[in-house]
Amino acid sequence: MPRVVESSTELRQKLLRAGQVGLVPTMGYLHEGHATLIRRARAKCDTVVVSVFVNPRQFGANEDLGRYPRDLDRDLRVAGEAGADLLFHPDVDTMYPPGYATTVSVGGVSGPPEGTSRPGHFDGVATVVLKLFNLVQPHRAYFGEKDWQQLAVVRRMVGDLNVPVEVVGVPTVREASGLALSSRNSYLTDEQRGRAVILSRALGAVQEAALSGELDTARLRQAGLDVLGQDPEVDLDYLTVVDGDMRERGRVENDPMTRVLVAARMFGVRLIDNLPLWPEGDPA
Ligand code: AMP
């Protein structure tokens, strides 16, 4: 079982002589996606720290902060089985004590699509991630491609602010059905989860169109929209094809950074997913 650490002083003390440190930042309710990040860290680092912190600053006023799932016993078990050494579980006052007044705001890649749908979200993410980097001082930090734009924001911040950490992106872990694993899937019944597979099917349709030679963004999008239109429960936020700088252009480039991103509300739950248009190594 990993050791639970709640204060920054205990954290620093536990990390003396820790060798190469790997950090996996999470909001808890750990699943196989998180476990995959932890195993990647375990394979490369001497000490693996998993942070579990439901960061209020990355939630909007009408979002699910209050009902976000929490289960520290589950987190300890999953993190332990995947090889974590320390579970850093600070409370809100430890991270944001009275008088706290600083925000990290990344320009450019923090905008559309997700940043416009969730104003302030990436300020909250960048702020907490930089604080975690300063607290843990990891050599490497592991992030899922599931949150593709978040990964771009973190990379931008690390580059712009010369943060001495290697950011490692890890491919999305999915159920056999194709549904991307997410702590928020716990809001859904089995039947609803079955219906939510439509998001990854839509992404697959866009990828398939690209692989068969379509480069026109509007037509690529349409291939995904045709799938999403099959279930009236899909309340679409966005379906967009972007380059590595999160820009949507009229035509796409055959490039590993070109991605199709989707966000939609289904059964009252906001779900996101993405896929590369040309999976690495596919020359089509
Ligand atoms: P969260 O707890 O949802 O904030 O996620 C913590 C980290 O785990 C983030 O870097 C996510 O991108 C990553 N993650 C979440 N779900 C998955 C998944 N299905 N596959 C890979 N990484 C994931």
mmCIF file of N, CA, C and O and ligand atoms in Angstrom, residues 24-34 36-37 58 68 142-148 150 170-174 179-184, ligand 1:
data_model
loop_
_atom_site.group_PDB
_atom_site.id
_atom_site.type_symbol
_atom_site.label_atom_id
_atom_site.label_comp_id
_atom_site.label_asym_id
_atom_site.label_seq_id
_atom_site.Cartn_x
_atom_site.Cartn_y
_atom_site.Cartn_z
ATOM 1 N N VAL A 24 2.147 11.395 -10.908
ATOM 2 C CA VAL A 24 0.910 11.186 -11.666
ATOM 3 C C VAL A 24 -0.190 12.013 -10.990
ATOM 4 O O VAL A 24 -0.746 11.595 -9.970
ATOM 5 N N PRO A 25 -0.493 13.193 -11.534
ATOM 6 C CA PRO A 25 -1.542 14.015 -10.921
ATOM 7 C C PRO A 25 -2.939 13.495 -11.302
ATOM 8 O O PRO A 25 -3.194 13.240 -12.484
ATOM 9 N N THR A 26 -3.817 13.331 -10.312
ATOM 10 C CA THR A 26 -5.176 12.860 -10.591
ATOM 11 C C THR A 26 -6.184 13.570 -9.679
ATOM 12 O O THR A 26 -5.805 14.213 -8.705
ATOM 13 N N MET A 27 -7.449 13.374 -10.012
ATOM 14 C CA MET A 27 -8.514 13.829 -9.117
ATOM 15 C C MET A 27 -9.146 12.630 -8.394
ATOM 16 O O MET A 27 -10.238 12.741 -7.833
ATOM 17 N N GLY A 28 -8.449 11.493 -8.418
ATOM 18 C CA GLY A 28 -8.923 10.343 -7.662
ATOM 19 C C GLY A 28 -10.008 9.549 -8.370
ATOM 20 O O GLY A 28 -10.247 9.717 -9.558
ATOM 21 N N TYR A 29 -10.642 8.641 -7.603
ATOM 22 C CA TYR A 29 -11.566 7.647 -8.129
ATOM 23 C C TYR A 29 -10.861 6.885 -9.249
ATOM 24 O O TYR A 29 -11.325 6.816 -10.384
ATOM 25 N N LEU A 30 -9.702 6.346 -8.868
ATOM 26 C CA LEU A 30 -8.753 5.815 -9.851
ATOM 27 C C LEU A 30 -9.307 4.600 -10.584
ATOM 28 O O LEU A 30 -10.003 3.760 -10.004
ATOM 29 N N HIS A 31 -8.981 4.530 -11.867
ATOM 30 C CA HIS A 31 -9.382 3.414 -12.726
ATOM 31 C C HIS A 31 -8.170 2.956 -13.519
ATOM 32 O O HIS A 31 -7.053 3.449 -13.320
ATOM 33 N N GLU A 32 -8.411 2.046 -14.448
ATOM 34 C CA GLU A 32 -7.318 1.446 -15.214
ATOM 35 C C GLU A 32 -6.534 2.473 -16.050
ATOM 36 O O GLU A 32 -5.351 2.280 -16.327
ATOM 37 N N GLY A 33 -7.178 3.573 -16.431
ATOM 38 C CA GLY A 33 -6.448 4.632 -17.146
ATOM 39 C C GLY A 33 -5.374 5.236 -16.249
ATOM 40 O O GLY A 33 -4.204 5.343 -16.631
ATOM 41 N N HIS A 34 -5.778 5.588 -15.021
ATOM 42 C CA HIS A 34 -4.801 6.109 -14.062
ATOM 43 C C HIS A 34 -3.724 5.053 -13.768
ATOM 44 O O HIS A 34 -2.533 5.376 -13.683
ATOM 45 N N THR A 36 -2.567 2.808 -15.597
ATOM 46 C CA THR A 36 -1.614 2.710 -16.712
ATOM 47 C C THR A 36 -0.553 3.808 -16.604
ATOM 48 O O THR A 36 0.639 3.564 -16.821
ATOM 49 N N LEU A 37 -0.985 5.022 -16.240
ATOM 50 C CA LEU A 37 -0.025 6.112 -16.038
ATOM 51 C C LEU A 37 0.946 5.762 -14.898
ATOM 52 O O LEU A 37 2.159 5.985 -15.000
ATOM 53 N N GLN A 58 -10.626 24.194 -11.017
ATOM 54 C CA GLN A 58 -10.817 23.828 -12.420
ATOM 55 C C GLN A 58 -12.265 23.463 -12.738
ATOM 56 O O GLN A 58 -12.560 23.002 -13.827
ATOM 57 N N TYR A 68 -18.493 15.125 -7.487
ATOM 58 C CA TYR A 68 -17.393 14.369 -8.097
ATOM 59 C C TYR A 68 -17.074 13.161 -7.219
ATOM 60 O O TYR A 68 -16.970 13.278 -5.993
ATOM 61 N N TYR A 142 3.285 12.381 -15.612
ATOM 62 C CA TYR A 142 2.539 11.553 -16.563
ATOM 63 C C TYR A 142 1.113 12.066 -16.689
ATOM 64 O O TYR A 142 0.406 12.245 -15.685
ATOM 65 N N PHE A 143 0.692 12.268 -17.949
ATOM 66 C CA PHE A 143 -0.651 12.782 -18.239
ATOM 67 C C PHE A 143 -1.267 11.932 -19.343
ATOM 68 O O PHE A 143 -0.560 11.455 -20.234
ATOM 69 N N GLY A 144 -2.587 11.777 -19.297
ATOM 70 C CA GLY A 144 -3.280 10.964 -20.295
ATOM 71 C C GLY A 144 -3.628 11.771 -21.543
ATOM 72 O O GLY A 144 -3.993 12.948 -21.444
ATOM 73 N N GLU A 145 -3.540 11.123 -22.680
ATOM 74 C CA GLU A 145 -4.002 11.754 -23.930
ATOM 75 C C GLU A 145 -5.516 11.915 -23.933
ATOM 76 O O GLU A 145 -6.058 12.660 -24.740
ATOM 77 N N LYS A 146 -6.191 11.204 -23.032
ATOM 78 C CA LYS A 146 -7.647 11.351 -22.902
ATOM 79 C C LYS A 146 -8.032 12.831 -22.795
ATOM 80 O O LYS A 146 -9.024 13.268 -23.373
ATOM 81 N N ASP A 147 -7.227 13.589 -22.039
ATOM 82 C CA ASP A 147 -7.449 15.032 -21.903
ATOM 83 C C ASP A 147 -6.415 15.735 -22.798
ATOM 84 O O ASP A 147 -5.444 16.316 -22.317
ATOM 85 N N TRP A 148 -6.631 15.636 -24.099
ATOM 86 C CA TRP A 148 -5.629 16.039 -25.087
ATOM 87 C C TRP A 148 -5.260 17.514 -24.950
ATOM 88 O O TRP A 148 -4.084 17.884 -24.985
ATOM 89 N N GLN A 150 -5.613 19.425 -22.347
ATOM 90 C CA GLN A 150 -4.922 19.617 -21.062
ATOM 91 C C GLN A 150 -3.435 19.299 -21.209
ATOM 92 O O GLN A 150 -2.568 20.023 -20.694
ATOM 93 N N VAL A 170 0.396 9.688 -22.259
ATOM 94 C CA VAL A 170 0.082 8.255 -22.305
ATOM 95 C C VAL A 170 -1.244 8.048 -23.054
ATOM 96 O O VAL A 170 -2.237 8.718 -22.743
ATOM 97 N N PRO A 171 -1.258 7.130 -24.049
ATOM 98 C CA PRO A 171 -2.480 6.916 -24.833
ATOM 99 C C PRO A 171 -3.698 6.545 -23.976
ATOM 100 O O PRO A 171 -3.559 5.960 -22.891
ATOM 101 N N THR A 172 -4.853 6.882 -24.482
ATOM 102 C CA THR A 172 -6.118 6.677 -23.762
ATOM 103 C C THR A 172 -6.425 5.189 -23.578
ATOM 104 O O THR A 172 -6.344 4.408 -24.527
ATOM 105 N N VAL A 173 -6.803 4.829 -22.366
ATOM 106 C CA VAL A 173 -7.224 3.463 -22.067
ATOM 107 C C VAL A 173 -8.743 3.392 -22.203
ATOM 108 O O VAL A 173 -9.458 4.265 -21.685
ATOM 109 N N ARG A 174 -9.226 2.369 -22.896
ATOM 110 C CA ARG A 174 -10.657 2.251 -23.214
ATOM 111 C C ARG A 174 -11.231 0.935 -22.706
ATOM 112 O O ARG A 174 -10.499 -0.045 -22.550
ATOM 113 N N LEU A 179 -15.377 2.772 -25.267
ATOM 114 C CA LEU A 179 -15.608 3.919 -24.366
ATOM 115 C C LEU A 179 -14.333 4.243 -23.580
ATOM 116 O O LEU A 179 -13.729 3.367 -22.959
ATOM 117 N N ALA A 180 -13.912 5.517 -23.623
ATOM 118 C CA ALA A 180 -12.735 5.932 -22.866
ATOM 119 C C ALA A 180 -13.028 5.850 -21.377
ATOM 120 O O ALA A 180 -14.082 6.320 -20.919
ATOM 121 N N LEU A 181 -12.128 5.257 -20.605
ATOM 122 C CA LEU A 181 -12.330 5.200 -19.158
ATOM 123 C C LEU A 181 -12.283 6.610 -18.583
ATOM 124 O O LEU A 181 -11.487 7.445 -19.014
ATOM 125 N N SER A 182 -13.148 6.872 -17.619
ATOM 126 C CA SER A 182 -13.216 8.173 -16.971
ATOM 127 C C SER A 182 -13.882 8.000 -15.615
ATOM 128 O O SER A 182 -14.816 7.194 -15.481
ATOM 129 N N SER A 183 -13.412 8.752 -14.633
ATOM 130 C CA SER A 183 -14.073 8.697 -13.318
ATOM 131 C C SER A 183 -15.536 9.086 -13.464
ATOM 132 O O SER A 183 -16.405 8.607 -12.729
ATOM 133 N N ARG A 184 -15.833 9.959 -14.414
ATOM 134 C CA ARG A 184 -17.216 10.422 -14.604
ATOM 135 C C ARG A 184 -18.124 9.329 -15.174
ATOM 136 O O ARG A 184 -19.345 9.465 -15.099
HETATM 137 P P1 AMP B 1 -8.381 12.847 -13.784
HETATM 138 O O1 AMP B 1 -8.341 12.107 -12.478
HETATM 139 O O2 AMP B 1 -9.592 12.535 -14.602
HETATM 140 O O3 AMP B 1 -8.093 14.308 -13.631
HETATM 141 O O4 AMP B 1 -7.184 12.257 -14.651
HETATM 142 C C1 AMP B 1 -5.871 12.220 -14.143
HETATM 143 C C2 AMP B 1 -4.937 11.848 -15.255
HETATM 144 O O5 AMP B 1 -5.306 10.578 -15.768
HETATM 145 C C3 AMP B 1 -5.001 12.826 -16.433
HETATM 146 O O6 AMP B 1 -3.687 13.019 -16.953
HETATM 147 C C4 AMP B 1 -5.881 12.115 -17.412
HETATM 148 O O7 AMP B 1 -5.649 12.473 -18.756
HETATM 149 C C5 AMP B 1 -5.489 10.661 -17.162
HETATM 150 N N1 AMP B 1 -6.559 9.775 -17.616
HETATM 151 C C6 AMP B 1 -7.870 9.819 -17.275
HETATM 152 N N2 AMP B 1 -8.562 8.878 -17.941
HETATM 153 C C7 AMP B 1 -7.670 8.231 -18.733
HETATM 154 C C8 AMP B 1 -7.765 7.166 -19.679
HETATM 155 N N3 AMP B 1 -8.924 6.569 -19.958
HETATM 156 N N4 AMP B 1 -6.644 6.771 -20.308
HETATM 157 C C9 AMP B 1 -5.444 7.373 -20.050
HETATM 158 N N5 AMP B 1 -5.296 8.380 -19.174
HETATM 159 C C10 AMP B 1 -6.387 8.803 -18.519
#
